[in-house]
Coordinates of C-alpha atoms and ligand atoms in Angstrom, one line a residue:
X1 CA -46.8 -49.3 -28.4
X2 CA -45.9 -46.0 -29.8
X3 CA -45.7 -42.6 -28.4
X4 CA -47.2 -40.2 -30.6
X5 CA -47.7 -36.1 -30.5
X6 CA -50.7 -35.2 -29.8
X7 CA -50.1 -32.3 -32.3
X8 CA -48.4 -33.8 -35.5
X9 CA -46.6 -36.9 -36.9
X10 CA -43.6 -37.0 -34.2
X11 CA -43.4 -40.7 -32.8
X12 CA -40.9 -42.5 -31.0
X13 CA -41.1 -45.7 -28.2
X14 CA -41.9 -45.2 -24.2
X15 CA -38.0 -44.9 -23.2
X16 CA -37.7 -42.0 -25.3
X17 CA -41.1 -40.5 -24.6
X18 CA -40.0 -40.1 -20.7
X19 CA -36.6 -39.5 -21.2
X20 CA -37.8 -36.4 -23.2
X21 CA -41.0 -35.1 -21.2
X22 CA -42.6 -33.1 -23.9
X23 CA -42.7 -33.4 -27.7
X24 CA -40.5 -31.5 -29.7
X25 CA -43.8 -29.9 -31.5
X26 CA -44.6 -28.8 -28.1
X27 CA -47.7 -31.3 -27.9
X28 CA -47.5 -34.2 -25.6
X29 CA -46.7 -37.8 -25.6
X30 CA -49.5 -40.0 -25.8
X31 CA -50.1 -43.6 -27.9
X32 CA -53.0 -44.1 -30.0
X33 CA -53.0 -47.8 -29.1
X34 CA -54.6 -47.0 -25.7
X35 CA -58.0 -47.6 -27.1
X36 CA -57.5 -50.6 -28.6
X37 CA -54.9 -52.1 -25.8
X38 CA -55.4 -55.8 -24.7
X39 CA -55.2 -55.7 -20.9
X40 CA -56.5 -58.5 -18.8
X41 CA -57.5 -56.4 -16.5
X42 CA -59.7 -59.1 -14.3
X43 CA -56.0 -61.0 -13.5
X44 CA -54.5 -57.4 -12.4
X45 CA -57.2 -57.0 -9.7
X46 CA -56.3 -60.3 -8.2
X47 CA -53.0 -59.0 -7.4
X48 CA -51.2 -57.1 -4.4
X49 CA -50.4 -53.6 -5.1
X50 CA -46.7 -53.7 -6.6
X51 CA -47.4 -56.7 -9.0
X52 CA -50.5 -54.6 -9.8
X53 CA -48.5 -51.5 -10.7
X54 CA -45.6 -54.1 -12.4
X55 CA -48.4 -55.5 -14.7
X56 CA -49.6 -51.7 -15.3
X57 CA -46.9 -50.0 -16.6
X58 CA -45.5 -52.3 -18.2
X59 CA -48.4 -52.3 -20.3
X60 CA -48.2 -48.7 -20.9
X61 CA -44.6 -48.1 -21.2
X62 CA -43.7 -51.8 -23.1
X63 CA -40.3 -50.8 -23.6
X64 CA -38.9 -50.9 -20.4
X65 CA -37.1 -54.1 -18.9
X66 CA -37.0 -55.2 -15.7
X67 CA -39.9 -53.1 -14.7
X68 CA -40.4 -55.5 -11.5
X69 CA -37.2 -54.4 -10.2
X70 CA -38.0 -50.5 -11.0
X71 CA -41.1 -51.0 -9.2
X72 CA -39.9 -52.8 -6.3
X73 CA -37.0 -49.8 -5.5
X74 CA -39.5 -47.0 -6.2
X75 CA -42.2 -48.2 -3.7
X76 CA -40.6 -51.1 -1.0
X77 CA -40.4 -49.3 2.5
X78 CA -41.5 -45.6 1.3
X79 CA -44.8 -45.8 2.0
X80 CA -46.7 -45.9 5.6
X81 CA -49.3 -48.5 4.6
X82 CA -47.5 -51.6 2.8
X83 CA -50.0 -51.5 0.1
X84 CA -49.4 -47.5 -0.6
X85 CA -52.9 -46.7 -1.2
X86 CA -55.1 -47.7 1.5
X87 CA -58.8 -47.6 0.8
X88 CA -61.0 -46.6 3.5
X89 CA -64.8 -46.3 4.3
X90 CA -66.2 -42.7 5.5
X91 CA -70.1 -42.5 5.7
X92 CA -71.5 -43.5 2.1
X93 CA -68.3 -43.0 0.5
X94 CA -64.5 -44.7 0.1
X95 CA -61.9 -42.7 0.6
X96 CA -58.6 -43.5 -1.7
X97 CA -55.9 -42.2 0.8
X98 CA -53.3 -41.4 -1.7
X99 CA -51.3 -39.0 0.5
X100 CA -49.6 -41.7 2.8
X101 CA -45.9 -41.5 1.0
X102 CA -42.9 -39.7 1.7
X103 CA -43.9 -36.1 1.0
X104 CA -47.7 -36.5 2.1
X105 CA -49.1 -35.6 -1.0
X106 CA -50.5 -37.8 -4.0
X107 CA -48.1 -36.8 -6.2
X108 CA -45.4 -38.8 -4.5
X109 CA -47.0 -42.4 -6.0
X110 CA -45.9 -41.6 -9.3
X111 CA -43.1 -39.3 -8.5
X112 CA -41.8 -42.2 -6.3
X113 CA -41.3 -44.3 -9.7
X114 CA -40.5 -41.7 -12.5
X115 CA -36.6 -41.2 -11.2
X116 CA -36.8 -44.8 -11.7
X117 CA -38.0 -44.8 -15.2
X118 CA -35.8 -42.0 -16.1
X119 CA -32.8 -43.8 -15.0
X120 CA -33.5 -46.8 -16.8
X121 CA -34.8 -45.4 -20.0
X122 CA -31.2 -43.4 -19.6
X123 CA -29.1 -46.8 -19.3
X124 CA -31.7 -49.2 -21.6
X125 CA -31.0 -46.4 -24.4
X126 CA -27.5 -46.1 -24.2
X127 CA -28.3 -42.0 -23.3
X128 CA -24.7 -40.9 -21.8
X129 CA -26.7 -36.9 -21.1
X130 CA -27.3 -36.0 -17.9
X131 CA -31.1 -35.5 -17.9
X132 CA -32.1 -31.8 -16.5
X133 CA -35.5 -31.8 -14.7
X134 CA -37.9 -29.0 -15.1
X135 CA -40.7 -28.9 -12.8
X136 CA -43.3 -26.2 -12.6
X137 CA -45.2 -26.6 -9.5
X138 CA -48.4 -25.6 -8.0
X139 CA -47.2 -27.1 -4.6
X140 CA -47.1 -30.6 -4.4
X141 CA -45.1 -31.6 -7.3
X142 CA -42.6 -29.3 -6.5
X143 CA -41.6 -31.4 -3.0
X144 CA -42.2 -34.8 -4.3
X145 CA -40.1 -34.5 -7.5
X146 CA -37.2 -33.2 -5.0
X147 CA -37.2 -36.2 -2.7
X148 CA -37.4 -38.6 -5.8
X149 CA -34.7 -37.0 -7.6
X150 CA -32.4 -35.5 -4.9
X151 CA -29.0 -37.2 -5.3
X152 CA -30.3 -39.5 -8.4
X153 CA -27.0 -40.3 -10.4
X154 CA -27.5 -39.0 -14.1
X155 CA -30.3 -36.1 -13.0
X156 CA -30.5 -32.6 -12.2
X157 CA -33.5 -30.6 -11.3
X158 CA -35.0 -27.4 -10.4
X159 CA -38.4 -26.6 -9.5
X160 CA -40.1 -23.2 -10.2
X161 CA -43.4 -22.4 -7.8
X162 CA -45.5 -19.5 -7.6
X163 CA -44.0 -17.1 -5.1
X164 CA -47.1 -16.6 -2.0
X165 CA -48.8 -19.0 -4.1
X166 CA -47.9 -22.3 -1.9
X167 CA -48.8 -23.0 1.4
X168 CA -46.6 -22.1 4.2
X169 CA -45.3 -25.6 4.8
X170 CA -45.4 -26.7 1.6
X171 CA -42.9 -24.0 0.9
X172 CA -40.8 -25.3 3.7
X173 CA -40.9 -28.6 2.0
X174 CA -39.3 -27.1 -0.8
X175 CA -36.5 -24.4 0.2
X176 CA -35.0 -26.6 2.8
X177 CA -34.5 -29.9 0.5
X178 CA -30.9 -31.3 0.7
X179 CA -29.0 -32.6 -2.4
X180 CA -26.4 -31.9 -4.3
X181 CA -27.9 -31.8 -7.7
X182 CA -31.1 -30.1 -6.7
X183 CA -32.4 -26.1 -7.2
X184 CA -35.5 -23.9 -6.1
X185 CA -37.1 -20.8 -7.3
X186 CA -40.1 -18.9 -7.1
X187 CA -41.5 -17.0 -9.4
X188 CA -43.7 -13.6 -9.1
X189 CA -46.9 -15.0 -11.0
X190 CA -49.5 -18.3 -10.5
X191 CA -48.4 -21.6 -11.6
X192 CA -49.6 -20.7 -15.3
X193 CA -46.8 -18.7 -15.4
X194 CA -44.8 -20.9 -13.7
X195 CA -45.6 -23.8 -16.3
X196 CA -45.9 -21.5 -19.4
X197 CA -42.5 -20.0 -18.5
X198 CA -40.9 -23.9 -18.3
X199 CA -42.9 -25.0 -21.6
X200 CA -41.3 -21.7 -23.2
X201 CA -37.7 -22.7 -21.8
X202 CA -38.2 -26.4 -23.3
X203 CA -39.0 -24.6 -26.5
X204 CA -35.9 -22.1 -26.4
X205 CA -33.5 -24.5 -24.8
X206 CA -33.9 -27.8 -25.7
X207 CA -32.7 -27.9 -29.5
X208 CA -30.1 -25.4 -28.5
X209 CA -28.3 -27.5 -25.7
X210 CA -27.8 -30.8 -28.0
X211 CA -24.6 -32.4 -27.7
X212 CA -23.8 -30.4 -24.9
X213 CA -24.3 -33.6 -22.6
X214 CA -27.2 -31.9 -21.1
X215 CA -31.2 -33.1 -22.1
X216 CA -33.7 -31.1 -20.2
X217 CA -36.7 -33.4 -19.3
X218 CA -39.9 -32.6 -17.2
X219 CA -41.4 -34.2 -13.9
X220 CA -45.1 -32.6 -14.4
X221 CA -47.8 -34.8 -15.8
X222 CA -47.3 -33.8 -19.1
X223 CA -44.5 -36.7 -18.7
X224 CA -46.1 -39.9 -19.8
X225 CA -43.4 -41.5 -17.3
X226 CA -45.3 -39.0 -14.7
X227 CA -48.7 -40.1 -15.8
X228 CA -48.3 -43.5 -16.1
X229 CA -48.1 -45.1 -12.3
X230 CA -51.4 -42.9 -11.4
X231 CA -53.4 -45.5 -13.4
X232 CA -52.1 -48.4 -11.0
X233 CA -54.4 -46.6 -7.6
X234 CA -57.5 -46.9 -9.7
X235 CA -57.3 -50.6 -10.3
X236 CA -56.2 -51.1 -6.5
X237 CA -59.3 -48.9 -5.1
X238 CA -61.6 -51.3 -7.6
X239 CA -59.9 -54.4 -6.2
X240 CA -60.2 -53.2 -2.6
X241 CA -63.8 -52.8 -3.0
X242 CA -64.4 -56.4 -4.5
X243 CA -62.5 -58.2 -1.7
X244 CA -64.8 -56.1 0.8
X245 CA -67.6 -57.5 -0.6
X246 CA -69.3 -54.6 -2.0
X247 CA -68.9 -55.0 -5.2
X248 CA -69.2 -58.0 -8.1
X249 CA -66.9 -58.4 -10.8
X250 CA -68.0 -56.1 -13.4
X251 CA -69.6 -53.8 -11.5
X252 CA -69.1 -50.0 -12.7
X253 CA -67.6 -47.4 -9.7
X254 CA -67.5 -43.8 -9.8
X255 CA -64.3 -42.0 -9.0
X256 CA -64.3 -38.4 -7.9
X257 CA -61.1 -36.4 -8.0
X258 CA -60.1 -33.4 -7.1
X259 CA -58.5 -31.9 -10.7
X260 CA -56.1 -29.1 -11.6
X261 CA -53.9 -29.9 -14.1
X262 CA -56.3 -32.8 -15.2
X263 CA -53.0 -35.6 -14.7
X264 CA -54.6 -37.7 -11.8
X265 CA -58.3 -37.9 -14.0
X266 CA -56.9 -39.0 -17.3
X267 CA -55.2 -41.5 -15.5
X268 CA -58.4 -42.6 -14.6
X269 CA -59.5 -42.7 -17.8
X270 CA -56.7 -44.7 -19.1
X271 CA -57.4 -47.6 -16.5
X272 CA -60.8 -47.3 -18.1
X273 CA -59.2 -47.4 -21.1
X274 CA -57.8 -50.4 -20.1
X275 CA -60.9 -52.5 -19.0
X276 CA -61.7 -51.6 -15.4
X277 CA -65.5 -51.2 -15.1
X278 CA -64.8 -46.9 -14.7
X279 CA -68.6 -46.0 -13.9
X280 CA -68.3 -42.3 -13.6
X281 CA -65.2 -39.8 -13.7
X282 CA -66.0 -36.7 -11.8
X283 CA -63.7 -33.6 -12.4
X284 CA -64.0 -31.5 -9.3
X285 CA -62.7 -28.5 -9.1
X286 CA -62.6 -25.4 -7.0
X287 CA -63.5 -21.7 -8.4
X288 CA -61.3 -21.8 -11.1
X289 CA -63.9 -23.6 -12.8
X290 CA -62.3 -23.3 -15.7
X291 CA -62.4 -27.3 -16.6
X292 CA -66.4 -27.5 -15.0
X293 CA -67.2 -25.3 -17.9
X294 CA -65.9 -26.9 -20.7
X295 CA -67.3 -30.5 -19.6
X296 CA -70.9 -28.5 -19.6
X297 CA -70.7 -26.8 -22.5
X298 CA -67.4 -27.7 -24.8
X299 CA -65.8 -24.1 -24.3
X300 CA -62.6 -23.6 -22.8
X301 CA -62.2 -19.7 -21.8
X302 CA -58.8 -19.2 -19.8
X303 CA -59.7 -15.3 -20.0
X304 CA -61.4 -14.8 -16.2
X305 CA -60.3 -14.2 -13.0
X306 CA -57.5 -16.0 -11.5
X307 CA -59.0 -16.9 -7.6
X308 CA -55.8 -18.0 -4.7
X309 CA -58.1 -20.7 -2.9
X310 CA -57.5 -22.8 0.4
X311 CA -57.1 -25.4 -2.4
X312 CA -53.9 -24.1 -4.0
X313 CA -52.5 -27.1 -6.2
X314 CA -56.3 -27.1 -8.0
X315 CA -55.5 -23.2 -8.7
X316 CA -55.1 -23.5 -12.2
X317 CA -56.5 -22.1 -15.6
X318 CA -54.8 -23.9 -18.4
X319 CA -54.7 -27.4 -17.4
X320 CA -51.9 -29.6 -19.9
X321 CA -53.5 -33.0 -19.7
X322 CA -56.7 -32.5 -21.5
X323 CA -54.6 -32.1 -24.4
X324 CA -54.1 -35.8 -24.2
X325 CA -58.1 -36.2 -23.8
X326 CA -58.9 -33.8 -26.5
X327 CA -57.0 -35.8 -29.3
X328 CA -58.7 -38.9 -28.1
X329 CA -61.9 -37.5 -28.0
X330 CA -61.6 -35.9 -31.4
X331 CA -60.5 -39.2 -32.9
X332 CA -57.0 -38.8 -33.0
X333 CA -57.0 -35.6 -35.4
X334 CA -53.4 -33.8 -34.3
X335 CA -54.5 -31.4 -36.9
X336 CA -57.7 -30.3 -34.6
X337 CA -55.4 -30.3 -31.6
X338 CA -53.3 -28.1 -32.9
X339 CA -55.6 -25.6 -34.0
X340 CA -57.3 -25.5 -30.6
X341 CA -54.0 -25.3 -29.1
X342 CA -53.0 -22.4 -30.9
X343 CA -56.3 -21.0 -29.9
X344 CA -55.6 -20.9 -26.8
X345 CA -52.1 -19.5 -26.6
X346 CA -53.3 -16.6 -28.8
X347 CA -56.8 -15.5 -27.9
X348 CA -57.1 -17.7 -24.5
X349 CA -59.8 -19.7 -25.5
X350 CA -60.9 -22.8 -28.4
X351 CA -64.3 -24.7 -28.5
X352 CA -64.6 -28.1 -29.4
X353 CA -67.4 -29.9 -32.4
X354 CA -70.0 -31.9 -30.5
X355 CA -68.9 -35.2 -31.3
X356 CA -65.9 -34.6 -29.4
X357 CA -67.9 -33.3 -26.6
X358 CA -70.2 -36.1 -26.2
X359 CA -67.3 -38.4 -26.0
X360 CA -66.1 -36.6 -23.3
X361 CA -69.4 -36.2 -21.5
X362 CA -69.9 -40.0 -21.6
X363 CA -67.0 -40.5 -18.9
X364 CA -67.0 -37.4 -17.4
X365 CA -68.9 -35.6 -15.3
X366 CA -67.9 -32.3 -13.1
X367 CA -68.8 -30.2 -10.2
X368 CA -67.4 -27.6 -9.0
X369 CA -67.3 -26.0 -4.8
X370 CA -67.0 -22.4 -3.7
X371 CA -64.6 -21.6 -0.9
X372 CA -67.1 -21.6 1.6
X373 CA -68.5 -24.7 0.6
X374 CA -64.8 -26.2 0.9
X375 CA -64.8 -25.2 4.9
X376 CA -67.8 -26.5 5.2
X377 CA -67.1 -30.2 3.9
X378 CA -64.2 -30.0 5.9
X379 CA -65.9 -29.4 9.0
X380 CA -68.7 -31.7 8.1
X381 CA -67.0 -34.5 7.4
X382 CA -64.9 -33.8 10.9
X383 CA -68.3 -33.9 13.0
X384 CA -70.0 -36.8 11.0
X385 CA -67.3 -39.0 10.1
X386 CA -64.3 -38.5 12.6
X387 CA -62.1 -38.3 9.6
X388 CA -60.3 -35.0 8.8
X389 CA -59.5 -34.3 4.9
X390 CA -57.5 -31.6 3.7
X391 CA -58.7 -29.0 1.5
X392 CA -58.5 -30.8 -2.2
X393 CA -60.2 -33.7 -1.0
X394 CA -63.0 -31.8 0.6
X395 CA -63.6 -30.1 -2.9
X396 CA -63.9 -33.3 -3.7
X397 CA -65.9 -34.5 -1.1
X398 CA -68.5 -32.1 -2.0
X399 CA -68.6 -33.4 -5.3
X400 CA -69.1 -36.8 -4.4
X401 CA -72.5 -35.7 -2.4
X402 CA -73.7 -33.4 -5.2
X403 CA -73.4 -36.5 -7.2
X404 CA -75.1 -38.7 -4.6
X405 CA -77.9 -36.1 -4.4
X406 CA -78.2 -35.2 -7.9
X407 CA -79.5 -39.2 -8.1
X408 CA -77.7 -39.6 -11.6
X409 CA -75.2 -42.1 -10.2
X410 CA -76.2 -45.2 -7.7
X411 CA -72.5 -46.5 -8.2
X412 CA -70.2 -47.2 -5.5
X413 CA -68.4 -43.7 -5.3
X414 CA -64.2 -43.6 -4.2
X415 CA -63.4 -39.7 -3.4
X416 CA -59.4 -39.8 -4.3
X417 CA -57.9 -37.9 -1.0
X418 CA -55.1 -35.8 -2.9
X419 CA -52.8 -34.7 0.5
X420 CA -52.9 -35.1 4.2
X421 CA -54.9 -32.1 6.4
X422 CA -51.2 -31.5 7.8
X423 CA -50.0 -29.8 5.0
X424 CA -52.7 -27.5 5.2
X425 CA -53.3 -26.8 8.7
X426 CA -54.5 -23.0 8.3
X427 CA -57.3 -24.3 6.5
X428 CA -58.7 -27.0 7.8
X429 CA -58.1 -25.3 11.8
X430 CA -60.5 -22.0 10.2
X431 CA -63.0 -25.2 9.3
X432 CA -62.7 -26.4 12.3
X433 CA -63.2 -23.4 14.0
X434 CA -60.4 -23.0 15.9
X435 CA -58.2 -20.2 16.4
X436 CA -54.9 -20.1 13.7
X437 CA -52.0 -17.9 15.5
X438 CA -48.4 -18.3 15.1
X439 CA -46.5 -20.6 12.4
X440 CA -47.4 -23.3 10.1
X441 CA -45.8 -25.6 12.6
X442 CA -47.6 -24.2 15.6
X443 CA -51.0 -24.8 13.8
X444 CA -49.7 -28.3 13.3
X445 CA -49.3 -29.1 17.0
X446 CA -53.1 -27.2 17.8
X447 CA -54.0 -29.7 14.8
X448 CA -52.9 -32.7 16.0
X449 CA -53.6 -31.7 19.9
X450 CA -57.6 -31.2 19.0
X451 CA -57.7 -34.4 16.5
X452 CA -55.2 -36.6 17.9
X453 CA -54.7 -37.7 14.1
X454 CA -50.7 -38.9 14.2
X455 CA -48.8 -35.7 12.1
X456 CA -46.7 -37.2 9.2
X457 CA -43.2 -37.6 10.5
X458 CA -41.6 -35.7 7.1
X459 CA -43.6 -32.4 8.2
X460 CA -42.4 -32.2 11.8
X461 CA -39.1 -32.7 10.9
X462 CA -39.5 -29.6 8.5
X463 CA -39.3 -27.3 11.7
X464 CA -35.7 -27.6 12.5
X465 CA -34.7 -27.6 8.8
X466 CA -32.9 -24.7 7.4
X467 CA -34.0 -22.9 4.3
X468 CA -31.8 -23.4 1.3
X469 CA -33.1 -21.9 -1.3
X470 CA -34.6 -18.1 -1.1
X471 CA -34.5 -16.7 -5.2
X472 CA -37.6 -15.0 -6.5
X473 CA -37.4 -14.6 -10.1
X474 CA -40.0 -12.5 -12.5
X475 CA -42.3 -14.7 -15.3
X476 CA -40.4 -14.0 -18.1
X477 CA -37.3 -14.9 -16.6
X478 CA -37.5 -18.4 -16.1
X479 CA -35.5 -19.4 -19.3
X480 CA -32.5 -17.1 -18.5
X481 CA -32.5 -18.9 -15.4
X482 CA -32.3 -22.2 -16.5
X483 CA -29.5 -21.1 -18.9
X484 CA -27.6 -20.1 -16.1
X485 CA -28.0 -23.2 -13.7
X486 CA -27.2 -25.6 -16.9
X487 CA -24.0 -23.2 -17.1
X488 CA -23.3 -23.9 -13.8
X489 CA -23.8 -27.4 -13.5
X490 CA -20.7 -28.3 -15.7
Ligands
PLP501 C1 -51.7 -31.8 -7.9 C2 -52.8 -31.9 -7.0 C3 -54.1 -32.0 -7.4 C4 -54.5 -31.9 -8.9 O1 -54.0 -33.0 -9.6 P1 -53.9 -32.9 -11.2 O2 -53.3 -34.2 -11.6 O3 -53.0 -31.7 -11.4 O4 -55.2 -32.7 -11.7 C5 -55.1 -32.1 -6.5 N1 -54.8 -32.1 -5.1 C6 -53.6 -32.0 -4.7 C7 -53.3 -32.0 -3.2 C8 -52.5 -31.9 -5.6 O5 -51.2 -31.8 -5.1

C-alpha cells in the first residue's frame, strides 16, 4: 500500500508516512488503495478487540512487522474495560464508551498505539533521528499524546493548546505531566492558531533541521499513524451489536460522532471503506457549524465567528481531515485539492463541483446543536437514562435523536461517547442543575457525590500534582519556539 499526498505526486510506504506526520507538500498522507482494499472484514468481527485492531492496522499500515506485539504493549492493562471500548445500551441508542483509557478521553485509543508505531517505524527503517513531536491541541490530544510519549526512548514532544481555551482540568492534565523529554505551551489564540502555527513550523523547520539528528513528526490526526487505530472501535461497536443479537450479518448501522477536526469520522469511513456494513455517518457538531454547512451545501466558509462552547475539543473552523475526504471524493485529483486548499489559506473559503458533493452526501449526513440544546441533552439523558455523558457526546446525542426523528434512518444508531463527564464537570453540574462553586476538583467531588458515577482515578490524582509547565506564547511565535526547544534538547 502506498502513502500518497493528497496534494501532488509525493509517495512513500506507511513506516515513512508516520514517521513524518505531514507531507512535505504540506498535504496529508493518505493511500489511494483504500477504495479498492481487500479486507475480509466478516473474519475481523469474529475476533476480540486486540486481534481485531492487529488485523486492522496491519491492513492499513502493511509495512509494519510485528504489529501483534505493537498492539499488545500499546493496549494490555491500560484500559478499564479489557476490551477498551465497551458498548453499552442507553434508551434507543448504543453508546460506544471510547473514554475509558488512561487519560479519559477518546483520543487515548489511538494515542495509546502511535508511540508504538513511531518507535518501530524508527527501528524497522533504520532512522538513527530522534523524532520531535508536534501536537496542536484543542484539549484532549494534548494530554493523551503526553502520557503516550512521556519517557518514550527516541521521542521528544511538545504540545501547544489554546490559552483559556481548555477546560480547567484538562489543563491540569497537561501542565503537571512528568517526563523528561516532554514540553507545554499555550498559546494566546483558538486551536486554529494553535494548529496553523505547528503546520507553519513543519513548513519552516523541517527541511531546515535535516541531518541535524532531529525529524520533527506530529501526533494530531493529520498523522495516518494517528488515524489509523480509530478505525479498529468501529468494527468492535458493529461486532458487539451482532453478538447481542440485534443485528444480522450485513445489516447497515449508523454511527453518530461528535466531530472537530473530522479524524474520528473519516476513520469511520475507512472501516466503511473497508467492508463493514457503515449505514449512516453523522458529523455532529456544535455552533461552529462550519463542517454542517459544507455537508448541506458543498461550501466551506471559515470566515464567521469563532464561538468558545461547553464543547471545547469540537471548537474548531478549519478542520485537517476532510482534506483526506475531499481527494477521495473528487476522485483522487491532488490538482483540485490543491486548489481548494489554497483557497482556503488565502480567502478562507473553497466550494466543491457536485459530483464531489454527492459522494460525500451518500455517507454522510450532519447536524449540528446550540449550546442550550447541549445542556439540555445532558440533563435529559441524566433523568431518562441514568447515564451521564459529557458535553461532546451530548452534541452528539442530540444528533442521534434529530436523526431518529427526522425518520430518514431506521438503522441501529451507536452515538461515539468522545470523554468522560469528569473532565468536564462545570458543564454537565449547570445541566444538571446544580450549583458550580470552587475548583475543577471540587465540582468533581459534588459530581460524583450527586451521581455516585466512580471518578476516573487519573483525574483525582491530578489534585495533588504540581504544575510544571506555565509559558504562554503569542500565534505567531510558535516556530521560534520550537527552534529554541530543538536547541535545547541537544
Ligand atoms: C478530539 C475530540 C473530538 C473531535 O474529534 P475529531 O477527530 O477532531 O473530529 C470530539 N470529542 C472530544 C472529547 C475530543 O477530545
Amino acid at each position: 500500500m502506498t502513502y500518497k499526498s493528497t496534494r501532488g505526486n509525493f509517495s512513500t510506504d506507511s513506516r515513512h508516512a508516520v514517521l513524518q506526520g505531514i507531507a512535505p507538500d504540506g498535504g496529508l498522507f493518505t493511500s489511494p488503495e483504500i477504495t479498492d482494499i481487500h479486507f475480509d472484514w466478516k473474519r475481523c468481527i469474529t475476533l476480540p478487540t486486540e486481534q481485531m485492531a492487529t488485523e486492522i492496522l496491519k491492513a492499513l499500515l502493511p509495512d509494519f512487522s510485528e504489529m501483534e506485539k505493537l498492539v499488545e504493549k500499546a493496549y494490555h492493562g491500560k484500559f478499564e474495560p479489557e476490551d477498551l471500548t465497551p458498548l453499552v445500551q442507553v434508551g434507543e441508542n448504543w453508546i460506544l464508551e471510547l473514554f475509558r483509557g488512561p487519560t479519559s478521553a477518546f483520543k487515548d485509543v489511538a494515542l495509546s498505539m502511535l508511540p508504538q508505531l513511531i518507535t518501530a517505524a524508527r527501528k524497522q527503517t533504520g532512522c538513527s533521528d530522534r523524532i520531535v513531536i508536534l501536537t496542536a491541541t484543542s484539549g484532549d490530544t494534548g494530554k493523551a499524546a503526553l502520557e503516550g510519549f512521556h519517557n518514550v526512548e527516541g521521542t521528544q514532544i511538545i504540545v501547544f493548546y489554546p490559552y483559556g481555551g481548555v477546560s480547567e482540568i484538562q489543563k491540569a492534565q497537561m501542565t503537571t505531566q512528568e517526563g523528561e523529554n516532554v514540553k507545554v505551551c499555550a498559546v494566546r489564540g483558538n486551536f486554529d492558531d494553535c494548529q496553523r502555527g505547528v503546520k507553519q513550523a513543519f513548513g519552516e523547520i523541517s527541511k531546515k533541521i535535516q541531518g541535524t539528528g532531529k525529524t520533527l513528526s506530529s501526533a494530531n490526526s493529520i498523522n495516518i499513524g494517528r488515524l489509523a487505530p480509530q478505525v479498529v472501535y468501529y468494527f468492535s461497536a458493529y461486532r458487539d451489536l451482532l453478538k447481542a443479537g440485534r443485528i444480522g450479518m450485513g445489516d447497515k448501522v449508523d454511527y453518530v460522532v461528535p466531530t472537530g477536526n473530522f479524524g474520528d469520522i473519516l476513520a469511520g469511513f475507512y472501516a466503511k471503506l473497508m467492508g463493514l456494513p457503515v449505514g449512516m455517518l453523522i458529523c455532529a457538531a456544535n455552533v461552529n457549524n462550519v463542517l454542517t454547512e459544507f455537508i448541506r451545501t458543498g461550501k466551506y466558509n471559515r470566515n464567521r465567528p469563532f464561538y468558545k462552547t461547553d464543547s471545547p475539543s469540537m471548537d474548531i473552523l478549519v478542520s485537517s481531515n476532510l482534506e483526506r475526504l475531499l481527494y477521495l471524493a473528487c476522485g483522487k485529483n491532488t490538482e483540485k485539492v490543491s486548489k481548494w486548499m489554497q483557497s482556503l489559506s488565502t480567502s478562507g473559503e473553497f466550494e466543491v463541483d457536485s459530483e464531489t458533493l454527492c459522494y460525500i452526501q451518500r455517507s454522510f449526513g450532519t447536524w449540528y446543536c446550540t449550546q442550550e440544546e447541549t445542556t439540555e441533552e445532558i440533563r435529559d439523558c441524566w433523568e431518562k437514562n441514568h447515564y451521564l455523558i459529557d458535553p461532546h457526546t451530548a452534541v452528539a446525542w442530540h444528533a442521534a435523536r434529530r436523526l431518529r426523528e427526522s425518520g430518514k434512518s431506521s438503522n441501529p444508531t451507536v452515538v461515539l461517547s468522545t470523554a468522560s463527564p469528569y473532565k468536564f464537570p462545570q458543564a454537565v453540574l449547570k445541566a444538571l442543575g446544580t450549583q458550580t462553586d470552587g475548583n475543577g476538583f471540587k465540582m468533581i467531588r459534588t459530581l460524583h457525590s450527586i451521581t455516585g458515577i466512580p471518578v476516573p482515578s487519573n483525574l483525582s490524582a491530578l489534585e495533588n500534582k504540581q504544575e510544571k509547565f506555565t509559558d504562554v506564547i503569542n500565534a505567531d511565535e510558535i516556530v521560534s519556539y520550537v527552534l529554541k526547544e530543538l536547541e535545547q534538547w541537544k
